[in-house]
XYZ file of C-alpha atoms in Angstrom:
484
model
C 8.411 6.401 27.553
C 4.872 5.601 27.126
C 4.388 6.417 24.034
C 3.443 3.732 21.235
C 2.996 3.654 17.981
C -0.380 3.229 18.616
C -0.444 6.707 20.533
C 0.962 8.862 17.609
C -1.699 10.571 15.405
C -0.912 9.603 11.730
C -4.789 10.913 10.786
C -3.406 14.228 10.229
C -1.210 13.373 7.408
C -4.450 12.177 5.256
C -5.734 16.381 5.430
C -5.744 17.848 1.785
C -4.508 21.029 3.828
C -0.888 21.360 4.474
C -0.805 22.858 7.448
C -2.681 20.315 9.298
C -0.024 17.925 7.492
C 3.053 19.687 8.756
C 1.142 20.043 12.342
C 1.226 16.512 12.175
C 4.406 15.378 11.130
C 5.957 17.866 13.853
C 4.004 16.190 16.339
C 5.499 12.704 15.188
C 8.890 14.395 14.845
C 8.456 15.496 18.754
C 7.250 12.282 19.913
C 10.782 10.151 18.054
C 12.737 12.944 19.250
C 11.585 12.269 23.090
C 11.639 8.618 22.037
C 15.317 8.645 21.049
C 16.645 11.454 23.751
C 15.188 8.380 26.193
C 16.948 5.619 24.432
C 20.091 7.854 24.563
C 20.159 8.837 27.979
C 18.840 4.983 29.210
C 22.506 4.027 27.170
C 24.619 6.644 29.316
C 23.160 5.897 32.782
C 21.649 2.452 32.880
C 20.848 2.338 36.556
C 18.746 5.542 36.230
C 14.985 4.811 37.177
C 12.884 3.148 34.972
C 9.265 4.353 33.484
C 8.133 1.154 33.628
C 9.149 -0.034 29.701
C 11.734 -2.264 29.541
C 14.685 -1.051 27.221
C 13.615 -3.416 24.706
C 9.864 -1.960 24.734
C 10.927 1.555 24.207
C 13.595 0.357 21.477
C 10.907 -1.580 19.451
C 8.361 1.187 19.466
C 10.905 3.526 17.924
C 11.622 1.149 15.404
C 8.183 0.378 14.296
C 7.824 4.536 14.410
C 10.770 4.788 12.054
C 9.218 1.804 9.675
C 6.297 3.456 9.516
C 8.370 6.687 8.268
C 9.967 5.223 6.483
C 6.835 4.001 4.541
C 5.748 7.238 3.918
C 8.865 8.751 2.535
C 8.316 6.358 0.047
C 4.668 5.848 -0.889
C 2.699 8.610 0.579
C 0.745 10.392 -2.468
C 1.691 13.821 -0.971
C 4.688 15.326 -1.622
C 5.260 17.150 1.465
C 4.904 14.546 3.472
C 6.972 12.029 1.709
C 10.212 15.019 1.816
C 9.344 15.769 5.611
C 9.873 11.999 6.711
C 12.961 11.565 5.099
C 14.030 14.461 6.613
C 13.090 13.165 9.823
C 14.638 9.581 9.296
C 18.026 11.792 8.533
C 18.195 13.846 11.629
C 17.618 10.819 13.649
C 20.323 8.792 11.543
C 22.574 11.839 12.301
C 21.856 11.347 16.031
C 23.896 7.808 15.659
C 20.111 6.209 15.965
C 20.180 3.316 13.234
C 17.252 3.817 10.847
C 15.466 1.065 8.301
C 15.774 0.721 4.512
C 13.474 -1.120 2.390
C 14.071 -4.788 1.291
C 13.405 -4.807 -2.566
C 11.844 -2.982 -5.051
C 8.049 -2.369 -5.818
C 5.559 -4.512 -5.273
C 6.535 -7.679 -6.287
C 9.582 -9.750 -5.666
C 9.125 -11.925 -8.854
C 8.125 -9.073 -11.134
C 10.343 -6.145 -12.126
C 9.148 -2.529 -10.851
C 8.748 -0.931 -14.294
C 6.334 -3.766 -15.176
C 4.044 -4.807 -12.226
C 0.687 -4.189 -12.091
C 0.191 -6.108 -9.180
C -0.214 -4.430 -6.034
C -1.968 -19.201 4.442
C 1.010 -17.718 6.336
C 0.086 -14.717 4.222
C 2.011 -12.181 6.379
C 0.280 -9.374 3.725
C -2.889 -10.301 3.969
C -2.998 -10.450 7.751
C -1.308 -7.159 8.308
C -3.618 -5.862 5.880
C -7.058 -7.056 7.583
C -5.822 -6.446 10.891
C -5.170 -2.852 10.189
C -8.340 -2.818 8.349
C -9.814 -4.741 11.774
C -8.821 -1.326 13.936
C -9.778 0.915 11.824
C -13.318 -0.124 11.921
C -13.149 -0.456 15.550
C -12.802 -4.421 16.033
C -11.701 -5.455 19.422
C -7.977 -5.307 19.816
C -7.776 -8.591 22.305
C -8.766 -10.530 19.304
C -5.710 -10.292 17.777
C -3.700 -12.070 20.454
C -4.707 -15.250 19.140
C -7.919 -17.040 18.118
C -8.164 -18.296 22.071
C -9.002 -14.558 22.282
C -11.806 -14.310 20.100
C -15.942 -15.205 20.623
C -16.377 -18.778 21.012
C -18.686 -18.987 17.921
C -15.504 -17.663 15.631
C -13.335 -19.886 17.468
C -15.830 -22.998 16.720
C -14.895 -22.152 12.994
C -11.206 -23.012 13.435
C -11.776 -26.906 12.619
C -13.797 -26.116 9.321
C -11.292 -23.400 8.091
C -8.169 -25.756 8.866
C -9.877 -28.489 6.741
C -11.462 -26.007 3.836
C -7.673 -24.562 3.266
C -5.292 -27.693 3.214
C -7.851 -30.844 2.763
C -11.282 -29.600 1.770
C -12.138 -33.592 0.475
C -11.959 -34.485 4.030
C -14.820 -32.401 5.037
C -18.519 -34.231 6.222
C -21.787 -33.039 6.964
C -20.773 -33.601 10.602
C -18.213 -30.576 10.503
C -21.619 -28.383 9.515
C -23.600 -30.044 11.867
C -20.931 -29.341 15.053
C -21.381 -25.454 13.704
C -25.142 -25.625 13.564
C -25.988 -27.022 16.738
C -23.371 -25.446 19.439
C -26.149 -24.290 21.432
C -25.660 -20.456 22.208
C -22.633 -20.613 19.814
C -24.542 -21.468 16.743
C -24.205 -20.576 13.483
C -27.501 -20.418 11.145
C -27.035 -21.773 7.781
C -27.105 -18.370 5.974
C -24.240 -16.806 8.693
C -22.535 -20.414 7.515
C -22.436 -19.948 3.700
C -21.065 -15.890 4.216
C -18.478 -17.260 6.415
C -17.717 -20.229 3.886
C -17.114 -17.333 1.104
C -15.059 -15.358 3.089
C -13.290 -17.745 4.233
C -12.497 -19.448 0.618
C -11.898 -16.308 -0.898
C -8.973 -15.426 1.158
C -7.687 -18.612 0.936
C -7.213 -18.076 -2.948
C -6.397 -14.547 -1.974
C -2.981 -16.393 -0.065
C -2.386 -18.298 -3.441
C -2.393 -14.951 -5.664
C -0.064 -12.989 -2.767
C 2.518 -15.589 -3.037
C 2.168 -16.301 -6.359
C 3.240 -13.170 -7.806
C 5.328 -13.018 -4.695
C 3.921 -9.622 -3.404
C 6.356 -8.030 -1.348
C 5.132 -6.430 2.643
C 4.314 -3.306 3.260
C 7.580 -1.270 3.897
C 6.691 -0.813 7.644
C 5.248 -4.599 7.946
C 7.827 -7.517 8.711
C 9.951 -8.133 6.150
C 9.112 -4.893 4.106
C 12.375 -3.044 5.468
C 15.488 -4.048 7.605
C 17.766 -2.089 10.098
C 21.134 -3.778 8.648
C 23.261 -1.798 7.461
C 23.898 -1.972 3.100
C 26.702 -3.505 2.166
C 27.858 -5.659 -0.575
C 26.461 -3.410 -3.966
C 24.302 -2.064 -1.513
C 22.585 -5.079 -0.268
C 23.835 -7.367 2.872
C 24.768 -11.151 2.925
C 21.978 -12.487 5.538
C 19.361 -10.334 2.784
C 20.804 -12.552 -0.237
C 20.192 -15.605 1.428
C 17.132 -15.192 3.017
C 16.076 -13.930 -0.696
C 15.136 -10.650 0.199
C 17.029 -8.669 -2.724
C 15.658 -6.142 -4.781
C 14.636 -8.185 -8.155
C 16.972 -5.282 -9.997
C 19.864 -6.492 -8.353
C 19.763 -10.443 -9.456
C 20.165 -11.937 -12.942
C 16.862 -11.945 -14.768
C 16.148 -15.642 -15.792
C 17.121 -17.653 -12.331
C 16.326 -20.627 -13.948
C 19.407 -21.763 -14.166
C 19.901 -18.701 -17.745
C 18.632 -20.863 -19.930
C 19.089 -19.891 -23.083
C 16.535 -17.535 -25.234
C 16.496 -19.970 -28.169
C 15.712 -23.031 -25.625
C 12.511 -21.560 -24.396
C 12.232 -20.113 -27.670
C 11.395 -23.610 -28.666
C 9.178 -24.343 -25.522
C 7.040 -22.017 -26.899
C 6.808 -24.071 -29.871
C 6.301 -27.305 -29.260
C 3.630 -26.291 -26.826
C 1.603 -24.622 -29.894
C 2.410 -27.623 -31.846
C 1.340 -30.130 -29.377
C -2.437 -27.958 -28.926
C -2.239 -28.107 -32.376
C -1.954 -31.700 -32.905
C -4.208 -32.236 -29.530
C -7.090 -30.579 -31.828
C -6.812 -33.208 -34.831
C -7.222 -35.736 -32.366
C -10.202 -34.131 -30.612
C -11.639 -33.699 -34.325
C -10.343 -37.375 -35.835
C -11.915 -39.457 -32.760
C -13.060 -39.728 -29.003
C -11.693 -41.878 -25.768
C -14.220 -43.981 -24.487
C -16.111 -42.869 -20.665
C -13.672 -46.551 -19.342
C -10.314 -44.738 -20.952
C -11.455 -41.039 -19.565
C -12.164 -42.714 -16.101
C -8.202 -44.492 -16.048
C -6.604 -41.462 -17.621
C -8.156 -39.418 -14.726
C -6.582 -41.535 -12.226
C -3.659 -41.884 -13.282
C -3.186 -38.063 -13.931
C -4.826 -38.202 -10.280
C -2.010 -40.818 -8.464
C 0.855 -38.952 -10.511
C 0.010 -35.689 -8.765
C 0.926 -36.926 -5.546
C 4.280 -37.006 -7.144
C 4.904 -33.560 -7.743
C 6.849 -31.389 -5.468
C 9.443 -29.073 -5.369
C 12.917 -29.756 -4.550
C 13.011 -26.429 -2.595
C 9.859 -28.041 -0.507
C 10.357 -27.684 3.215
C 8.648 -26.773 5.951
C 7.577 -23.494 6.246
C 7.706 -22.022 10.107
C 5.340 -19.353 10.589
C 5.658 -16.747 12.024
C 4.062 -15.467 15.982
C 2.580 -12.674 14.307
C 0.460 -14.478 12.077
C 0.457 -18.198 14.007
C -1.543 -16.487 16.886
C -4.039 -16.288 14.589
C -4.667 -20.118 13.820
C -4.708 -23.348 15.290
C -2.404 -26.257 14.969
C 0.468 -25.007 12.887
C 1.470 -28.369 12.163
C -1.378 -28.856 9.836
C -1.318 -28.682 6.155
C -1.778 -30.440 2.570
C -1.509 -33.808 2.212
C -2.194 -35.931 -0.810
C -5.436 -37.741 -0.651
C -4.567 -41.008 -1.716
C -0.784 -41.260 0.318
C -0.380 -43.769 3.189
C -3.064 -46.140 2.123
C -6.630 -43.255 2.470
C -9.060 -43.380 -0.420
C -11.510 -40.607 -0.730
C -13.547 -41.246 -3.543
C -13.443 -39.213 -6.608
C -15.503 -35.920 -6.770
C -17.566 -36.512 -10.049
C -18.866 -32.602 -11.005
C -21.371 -34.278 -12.722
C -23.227 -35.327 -9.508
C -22.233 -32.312 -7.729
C -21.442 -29.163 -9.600
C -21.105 -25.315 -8.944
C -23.491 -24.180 -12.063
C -26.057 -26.566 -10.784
C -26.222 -27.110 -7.431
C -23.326 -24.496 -5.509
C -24.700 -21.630 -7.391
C -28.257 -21.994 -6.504
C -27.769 -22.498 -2.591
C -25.486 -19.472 -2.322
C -27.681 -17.296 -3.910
C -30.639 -18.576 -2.045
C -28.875 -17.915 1.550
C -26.341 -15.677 0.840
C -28.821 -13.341 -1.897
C -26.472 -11.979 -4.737
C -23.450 -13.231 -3.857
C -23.715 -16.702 -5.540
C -24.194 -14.257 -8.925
C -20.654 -12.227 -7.959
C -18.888 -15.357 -7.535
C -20.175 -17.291 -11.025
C -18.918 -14.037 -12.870
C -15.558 -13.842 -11.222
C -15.560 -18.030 -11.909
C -16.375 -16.610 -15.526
C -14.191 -13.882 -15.973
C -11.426 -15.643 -14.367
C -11.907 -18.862 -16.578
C -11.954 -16.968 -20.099
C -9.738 -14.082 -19.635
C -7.054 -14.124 -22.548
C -5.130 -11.684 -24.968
C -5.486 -14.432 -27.394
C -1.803 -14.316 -26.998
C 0.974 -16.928 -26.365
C 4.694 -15.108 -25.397
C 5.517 -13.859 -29.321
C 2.079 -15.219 -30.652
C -1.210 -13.412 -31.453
C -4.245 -14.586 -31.964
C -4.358 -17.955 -30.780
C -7.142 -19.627 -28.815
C -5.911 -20.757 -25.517
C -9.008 -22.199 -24.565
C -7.412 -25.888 -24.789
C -4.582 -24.539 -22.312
C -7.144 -22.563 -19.971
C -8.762 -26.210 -19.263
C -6.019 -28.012 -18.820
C -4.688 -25.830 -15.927
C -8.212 -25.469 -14.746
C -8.724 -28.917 -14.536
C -5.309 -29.851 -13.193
C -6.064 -28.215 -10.103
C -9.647 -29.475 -9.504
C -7.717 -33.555 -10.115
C -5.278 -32.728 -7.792
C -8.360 -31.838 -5.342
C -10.131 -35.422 -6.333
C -12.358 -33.719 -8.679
C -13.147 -35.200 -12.171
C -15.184 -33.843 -15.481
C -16.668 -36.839 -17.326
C -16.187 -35.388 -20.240
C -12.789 -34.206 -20.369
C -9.521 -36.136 -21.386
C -6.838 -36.261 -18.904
C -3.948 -37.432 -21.171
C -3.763 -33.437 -22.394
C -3.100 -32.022 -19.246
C 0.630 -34.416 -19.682
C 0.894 -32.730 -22.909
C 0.152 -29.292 -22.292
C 1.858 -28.946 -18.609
C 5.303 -29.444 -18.367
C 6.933 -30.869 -15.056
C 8.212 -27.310 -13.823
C 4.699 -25.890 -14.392
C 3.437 -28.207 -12.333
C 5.561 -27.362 -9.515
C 4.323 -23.552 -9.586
C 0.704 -24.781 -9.609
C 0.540 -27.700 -7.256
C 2.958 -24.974 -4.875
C 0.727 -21.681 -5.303
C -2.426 -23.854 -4.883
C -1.988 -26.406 -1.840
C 1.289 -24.810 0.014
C 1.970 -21.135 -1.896
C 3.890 -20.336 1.564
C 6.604 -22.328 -0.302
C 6.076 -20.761 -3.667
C 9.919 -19.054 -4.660
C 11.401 -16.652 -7.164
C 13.041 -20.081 -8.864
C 9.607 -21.591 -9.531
C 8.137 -18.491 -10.865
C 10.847 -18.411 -12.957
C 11.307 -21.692 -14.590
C 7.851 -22.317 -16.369
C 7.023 -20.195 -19.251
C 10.025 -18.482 -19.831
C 9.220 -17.158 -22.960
C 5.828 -15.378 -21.457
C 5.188 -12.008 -20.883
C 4.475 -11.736 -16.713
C 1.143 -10.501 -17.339
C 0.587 -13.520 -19.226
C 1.879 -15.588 -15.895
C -0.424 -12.763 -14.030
C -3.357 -14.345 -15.620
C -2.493 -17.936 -14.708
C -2.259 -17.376 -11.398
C -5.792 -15.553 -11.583
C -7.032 -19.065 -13.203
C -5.362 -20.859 -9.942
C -6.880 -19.166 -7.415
C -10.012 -18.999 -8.835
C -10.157 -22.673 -9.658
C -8.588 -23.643 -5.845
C -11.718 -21.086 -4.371
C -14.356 -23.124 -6.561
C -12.847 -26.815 -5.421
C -13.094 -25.651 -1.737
C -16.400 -24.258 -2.323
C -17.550 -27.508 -3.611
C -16.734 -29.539 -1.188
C -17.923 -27.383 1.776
C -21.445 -26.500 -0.250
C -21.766 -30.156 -0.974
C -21.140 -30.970 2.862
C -24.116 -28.625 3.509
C -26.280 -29.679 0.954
C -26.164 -33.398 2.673
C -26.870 -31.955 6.086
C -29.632 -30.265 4.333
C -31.258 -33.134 2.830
């Protein structure tokens, strides 16, 4: 069988007439039909010639042809479509062919269906852009793995490695290398765009796994051929966490009780409370700011998960990077200083802004509002309270992750973010910002328990936007020196 999934015309289904649609989809029913009268007949004589696909071949492109089904029997908009797949998946299942199911419900594995608004190993994200990559015609070859691609994208592996797990490590000498590569070069406006790009989808990673957005239904992981079992999930699905979030209790967090994070919620509004007096009553000096910054710095290193392991990608996505053994490391582990980033030499409003606009026109104005938008978005609401001002809280998280990336505001007093962020909350952030591959349901879970998920939404908005502006510091700066 030479057919692939590839082969099958799925354009048809888009029409707004329904007789193209049903044209369509009894093309596609044709095609698994000849698919699965192949598979059959290889089963009952398997000496008979072969076609030149391997059993496995032809087996694999009817199962990614029954994902993709399976897909739209469940999210295609029109309705005819969505009854004539299932019908299809039926027959075949009737034909003793096993057919897939999806894993979980909605889009999010953290948030429950009924309330999600939501749609680095980001298995989402790179289905998503590679699909994207065909449709606009991009060279298929590419996607074999980076080897694959133009030298000149390939000579930005290095800076992309560094920008997403140790952006204080980068030099001027990265951006020279990508300047002067002869024939391969970049020019410094092509360098910015890719920068942006290239920081914005590492953010893009944090937000996926931090609201733990589930694959596609026909992508890896989005469906499985197991059989249900078990109150209609299997074993191997509750232990590789990929349950429907209906299925589990609701607080994982080990059900603590209501009146426990009841009080949470209150002795964090007491403590901004009491922060304020102090703000008003009188100030640290710059030598007390400096220490408080460093300690807050060292005590980062500190924070992990106990759920942190390694995190094994997988082919489909590894292809499309270098080194898989690379990642986050604290800055200041093993004996390496990198001296503190001090904004107020080197800041986005001042100098980051201005040479992304100027090379990259518009763009540098985008970015500031989405920094804006990102950094003051609030309900003015705290899980059961209205109308308080989380500002305080906003620039604590804010500046938690820019510490943990070596990056220190003068003016701002370190000893709140100990009082506002709780060990647990920590976790989530340090996890969704430097390794959110690792991020899980648990650590969702366990900070703000009290708080509404569009409230926890919102945070993880602040995260990624904050992680996007430390990595766009550090490169920007990096260009700035070769610059001067």
């Amino acid at each position: 069988m030479a057919e692939g999934e590839n082969e099958v015309r799925w354009d048809g289904l888009c029409s707004r007439d329904s007789t193209t649609r049903e044209t369509a989809l009894e093309n596609i029913r044709q095609t698994i039909l000849r698919k699965t009268e192949y598979l059959r007949s290889v089963k009952e004589t398997p000496h008979r010639p072969s076609d030149g696909l391997s059993n496995t071949e032809s087996s694999d492109g009817l199962n990614k042809l029954l994902a993709h089904l399976l897909m739209l029997s469940k999210r295609c908009p029109f309705k005819d479509v969505r009854e004539k797949s299932e019908f299809i998946l039926k027959s075949i299942q009737e034909l003793g062919i096993r057919i897939p199911r999806p894993l979980g419900q909605g889009p999010s594995r953290f948030i429950p269906e009924k309330e999600a608004a939501a749609r680095h190993q980001c298995s989402y994200l790179v289905n998503l852009h590679v699909n994207d990559f065909l449709h606009v015609g991009g060279d298929p070859k590419w996607l074999n793995g980076l080897e694959n691609a133009p030298q000149k994208l390939q000579n930005l592996g290095e800076l992309n490695k560094v920008l997403a797990h140790r952006p204080w490590l980068i030099t001027k000498e990265h951006i020279e290398g990508l300047l002067k590569a002869e024939e391969h070069s970049w020019s410094l406006a092509e360098l910015v765009h890719a920068v942006v790009l290239l920081t914005h989808y590492h953010s893009l990673a944090s937000f996926t796994f931090g609201c733990g957005i589930s694959p596609e239904i026909h992508c890896d992981g989005g469906h499985t051929f197991r059989p249900p079992s078990v109150s209609n999930y299997c074993i191997c699905d509750i232990t590789n966490g990929n349950h429907s979030v209906d299925e589990m209790p609701v607080n994982s967090a080990e059900n603590v009780s209501v009146s426990d994070s009841f009080f949470e919620v209150e002795a964090l509004m007491e403590k901004m409370r009491q922060l304020q007096e102090c703000r008003d009553e009188e100030e640290a000096s710059q030598e007390e700011m400096a220490s408080r910054f460093e300690i807050e710095k060292r005590e980062s290193m500190f924070v992990f998960s106990s759920d942190d392991e390694e995190v094994t990608p997988a082919r489909a996505v590894s292809r499309h990077f270098e080194d898989t053994s690379y990642g986050y490391k604290d800055f200041s582990r093993h004996g390496m200083h990198v001296p503190t980033f001090r904004v107020q030499d080197y800041c986005w409003e001042d100098h980051g802004y201005s040479l992304v606009n100027r090379l990259y026109p518009d763009v540098g104005q985008l970015i500031d509002e989405k920094f804006h938008i990102a950094y003051n978005l609030t309900y003015n609401t705290m899980a059961m309270h209205k109308d308080v001002d989380t500002s305080m809280l906003r620039r604590a998280i804010w500046n938690y992750i820019h510490c943990m990336f070596g990056i220190r505001y003068d003016d701002y007093d370190y000893g709140e973010i100990n009082q506002l962020l709780d060990r647990s909350f920590k976790v989530y952030i340090k996890t969704v910002v430097c390794t959110p591959e690792k991020v899980t349901k648990r650590m969702y879970d366990s900070f703000w328990r009290q708080f509404k998920h569009s409230e926890k939404v919102h945070v993880n908005l602040l995260l990624i936007e904050a992680r996007m502006q430390a990595e766009l510091l550090y490169a920007l700066r990096a260009i700035t020196r070769y610059m001067t």
